[in-house]
Short mmCIF file of C-alpha atoms and ligand atoms in Angstrom, two decimals:
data_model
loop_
_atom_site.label_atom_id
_atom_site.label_comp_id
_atom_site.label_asym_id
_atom_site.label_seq_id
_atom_site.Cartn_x
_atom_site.Cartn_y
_atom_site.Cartn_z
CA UNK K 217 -14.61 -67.77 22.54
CA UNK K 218 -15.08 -64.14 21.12
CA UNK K 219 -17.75 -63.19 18.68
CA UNK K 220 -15.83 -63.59 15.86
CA UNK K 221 -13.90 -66.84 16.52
CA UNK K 222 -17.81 -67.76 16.92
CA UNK K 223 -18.65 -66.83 13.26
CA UNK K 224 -15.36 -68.73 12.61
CA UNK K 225 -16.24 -71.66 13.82
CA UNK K 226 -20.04 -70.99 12.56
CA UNK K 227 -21.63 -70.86 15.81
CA UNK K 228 -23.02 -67.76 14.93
CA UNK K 229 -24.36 -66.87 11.17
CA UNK K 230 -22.57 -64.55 8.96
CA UNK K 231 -22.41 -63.49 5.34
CA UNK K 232 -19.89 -64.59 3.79
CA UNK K 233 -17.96 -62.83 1.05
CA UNK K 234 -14.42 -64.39 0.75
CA UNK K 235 -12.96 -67.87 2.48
CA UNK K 236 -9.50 -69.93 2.74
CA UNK K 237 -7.66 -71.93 5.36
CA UNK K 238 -6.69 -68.50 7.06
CA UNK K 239 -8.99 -65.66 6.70
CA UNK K 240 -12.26 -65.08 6.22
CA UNK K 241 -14.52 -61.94 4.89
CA UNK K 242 -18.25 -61.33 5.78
CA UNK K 243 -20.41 -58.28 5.71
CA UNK K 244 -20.67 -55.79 8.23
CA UNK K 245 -23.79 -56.77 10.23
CA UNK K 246 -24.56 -52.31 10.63
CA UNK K 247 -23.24 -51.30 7.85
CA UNK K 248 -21.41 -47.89 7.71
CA UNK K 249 -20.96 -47.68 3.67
CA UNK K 250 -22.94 -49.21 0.58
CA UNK K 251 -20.28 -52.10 1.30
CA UNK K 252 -19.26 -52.63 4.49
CA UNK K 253 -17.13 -56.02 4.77
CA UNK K 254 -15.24 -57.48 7.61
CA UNK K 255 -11.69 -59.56 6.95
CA UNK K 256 -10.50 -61.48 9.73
CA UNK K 257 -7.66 -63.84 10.63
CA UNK K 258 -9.65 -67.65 11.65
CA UNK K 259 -6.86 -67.52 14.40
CA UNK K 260 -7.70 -65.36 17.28
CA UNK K 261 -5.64 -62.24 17.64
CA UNK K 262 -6.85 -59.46 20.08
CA UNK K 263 -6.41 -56.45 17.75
CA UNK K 264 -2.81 -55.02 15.59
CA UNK K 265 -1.10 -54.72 19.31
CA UNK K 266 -1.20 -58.45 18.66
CA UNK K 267 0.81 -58.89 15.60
CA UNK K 268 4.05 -60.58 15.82
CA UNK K 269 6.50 -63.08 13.85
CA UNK K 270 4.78 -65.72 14.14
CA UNK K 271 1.43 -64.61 12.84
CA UNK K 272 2.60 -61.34 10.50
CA UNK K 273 2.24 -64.35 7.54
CA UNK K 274 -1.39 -64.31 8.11
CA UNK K 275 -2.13 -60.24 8.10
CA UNK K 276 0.35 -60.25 4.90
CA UNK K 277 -2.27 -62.86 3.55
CA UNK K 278 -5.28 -60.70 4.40
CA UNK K 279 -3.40 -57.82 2.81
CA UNK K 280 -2.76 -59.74 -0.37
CA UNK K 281 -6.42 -60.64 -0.58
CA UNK K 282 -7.91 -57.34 0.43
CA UNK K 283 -7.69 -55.85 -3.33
CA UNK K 284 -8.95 -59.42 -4.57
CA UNK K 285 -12.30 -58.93 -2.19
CA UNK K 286 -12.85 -55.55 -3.30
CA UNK K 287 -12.50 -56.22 -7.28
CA UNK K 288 -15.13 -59.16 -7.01
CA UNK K 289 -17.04 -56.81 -4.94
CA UNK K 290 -16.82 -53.69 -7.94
CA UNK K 291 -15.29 -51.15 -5.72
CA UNK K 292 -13.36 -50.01 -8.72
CA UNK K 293 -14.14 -46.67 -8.04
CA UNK K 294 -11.71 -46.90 -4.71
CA UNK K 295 -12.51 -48.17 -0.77
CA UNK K 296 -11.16 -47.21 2.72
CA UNK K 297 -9.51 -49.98 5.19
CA UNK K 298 -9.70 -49.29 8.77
CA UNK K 299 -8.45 -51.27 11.69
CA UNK K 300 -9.84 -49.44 15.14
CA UNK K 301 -6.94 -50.73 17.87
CA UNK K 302 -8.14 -50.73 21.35
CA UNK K 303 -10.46 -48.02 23.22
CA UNK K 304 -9.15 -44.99 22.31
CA UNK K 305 -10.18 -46.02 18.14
CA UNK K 306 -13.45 -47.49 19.98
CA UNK K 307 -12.49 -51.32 18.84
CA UNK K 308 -15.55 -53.03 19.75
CA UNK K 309 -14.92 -56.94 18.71
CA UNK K 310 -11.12 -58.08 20.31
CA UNK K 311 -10.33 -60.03 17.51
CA UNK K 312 -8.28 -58.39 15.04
CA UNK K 313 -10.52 -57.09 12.22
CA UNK K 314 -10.02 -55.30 9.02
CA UNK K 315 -12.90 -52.95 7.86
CA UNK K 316 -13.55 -52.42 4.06
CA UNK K 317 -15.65 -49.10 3.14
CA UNK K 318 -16.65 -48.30 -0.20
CA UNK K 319 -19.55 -47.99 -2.87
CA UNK K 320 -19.66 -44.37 -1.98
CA UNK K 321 -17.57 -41.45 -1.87
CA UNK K 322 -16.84 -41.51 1.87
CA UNK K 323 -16.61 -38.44 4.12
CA UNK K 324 -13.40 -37.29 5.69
CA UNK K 325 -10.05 -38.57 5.79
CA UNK K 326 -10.53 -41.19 8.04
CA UNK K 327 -12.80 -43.35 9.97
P1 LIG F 169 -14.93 -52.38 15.63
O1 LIG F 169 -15.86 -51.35 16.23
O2 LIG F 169 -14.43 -53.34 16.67
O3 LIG F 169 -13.84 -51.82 14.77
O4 LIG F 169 -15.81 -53.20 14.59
C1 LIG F 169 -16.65 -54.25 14.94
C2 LIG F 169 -17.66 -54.39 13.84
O5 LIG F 169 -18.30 -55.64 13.97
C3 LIG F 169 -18.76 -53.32 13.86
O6 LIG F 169 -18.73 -52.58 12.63
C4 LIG F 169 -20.04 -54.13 14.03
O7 LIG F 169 -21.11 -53.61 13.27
C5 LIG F 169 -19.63 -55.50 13.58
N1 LIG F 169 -20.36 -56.59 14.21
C6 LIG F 169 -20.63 -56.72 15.54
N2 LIG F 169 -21.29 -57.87 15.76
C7 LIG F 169 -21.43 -58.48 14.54
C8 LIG F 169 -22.04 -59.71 14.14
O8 LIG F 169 -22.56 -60.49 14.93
N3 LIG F 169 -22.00 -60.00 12.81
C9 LIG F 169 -21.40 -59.16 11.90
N4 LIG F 169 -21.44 -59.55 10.62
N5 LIG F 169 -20.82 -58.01 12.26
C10 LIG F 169 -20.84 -57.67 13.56
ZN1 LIG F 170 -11.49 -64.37 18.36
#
C-alpha cells in the first residue's frame, strides 16, 4: 500500500482539512506556503499519467471541491495548484496528488 492509500485508510496520521466518499484533503506534512494542503483521490492512482474514463469522475470531483477547500481555508486573496507527474516534476508520493499553495504571494510562475 503507498503512503497515501495509508493515510487513507488511517494507518498513518494526517490532518485533515476536507473529507467525502472520494477524496480527501490534509495538510502538507513540510509545508512549502503559509497553507500547504494535499487533495487526493481515496482510490489509488499512480500520478495524472493515470487518469482515464473510468476514474476522470473522481479528478472532476476533486476539481469541483478544490475552490470549496480553499474558501473555508480564506485563501481569498488567490492559491496555486500543482500536480508534479513523474521524475522529471520530482513526484515523490505515486499516488496522484493535488498540491494547494497559498496564504502568501508565491514566487515565480510555477512550482
Ligand atoms: P510530490 O513531491 O510527490 O509532489 O509531493 C508529495 C508531498 O507529500 C510533499 O510535499 C511531502 O511534503 C508530502 N508528504 C510526504 N509524506 C507525507 C506524510 O506522511 N504526511 C503528509 N501530510 N504529507 C506528506
Ligand atoms: Zn495509493
Amino acid at each position: 500500500m503507498c503512503l497515501f492509500c495509508k493515510i487513507v485508510a488511517g494507518e498513518i496520521p494526517s490532518n485533515k482539512v476536507y473529507e467525502d466518499d472520494k477524496i480527501l484533503a490534509f495538510r502538507d506534512i513540510a509545508p512549502q506556503a503559509p497553507t500547504h494542503i494535499l487533495v487526493i483521490p481515496k482510490t489509488h492512482i499512480p500520478s495524472l499519467d493515470g487518469v482515464n474514463e473510468e476514474n476522470a469522475e473522481i479528478v472532476a470531483h476533486i476539481f469541483k471541491t478544490i475552490p470549496k477547500i480553499a474558501a473555508e481555508e480564506g485563501l481569498t486573496n488567490g492559491y496555486r495548484l500543482v500536480s508534479n507527474c513523474g521524475p522529471d516534476a520530482c513526484q515523490t508520493v505515486p499516488h496522484l496528488h493535488f498540491h494547494i499553495l497559498g496564504g502568501a504571494k508565491l514566487a515565480g510562475q510555477m512550482g
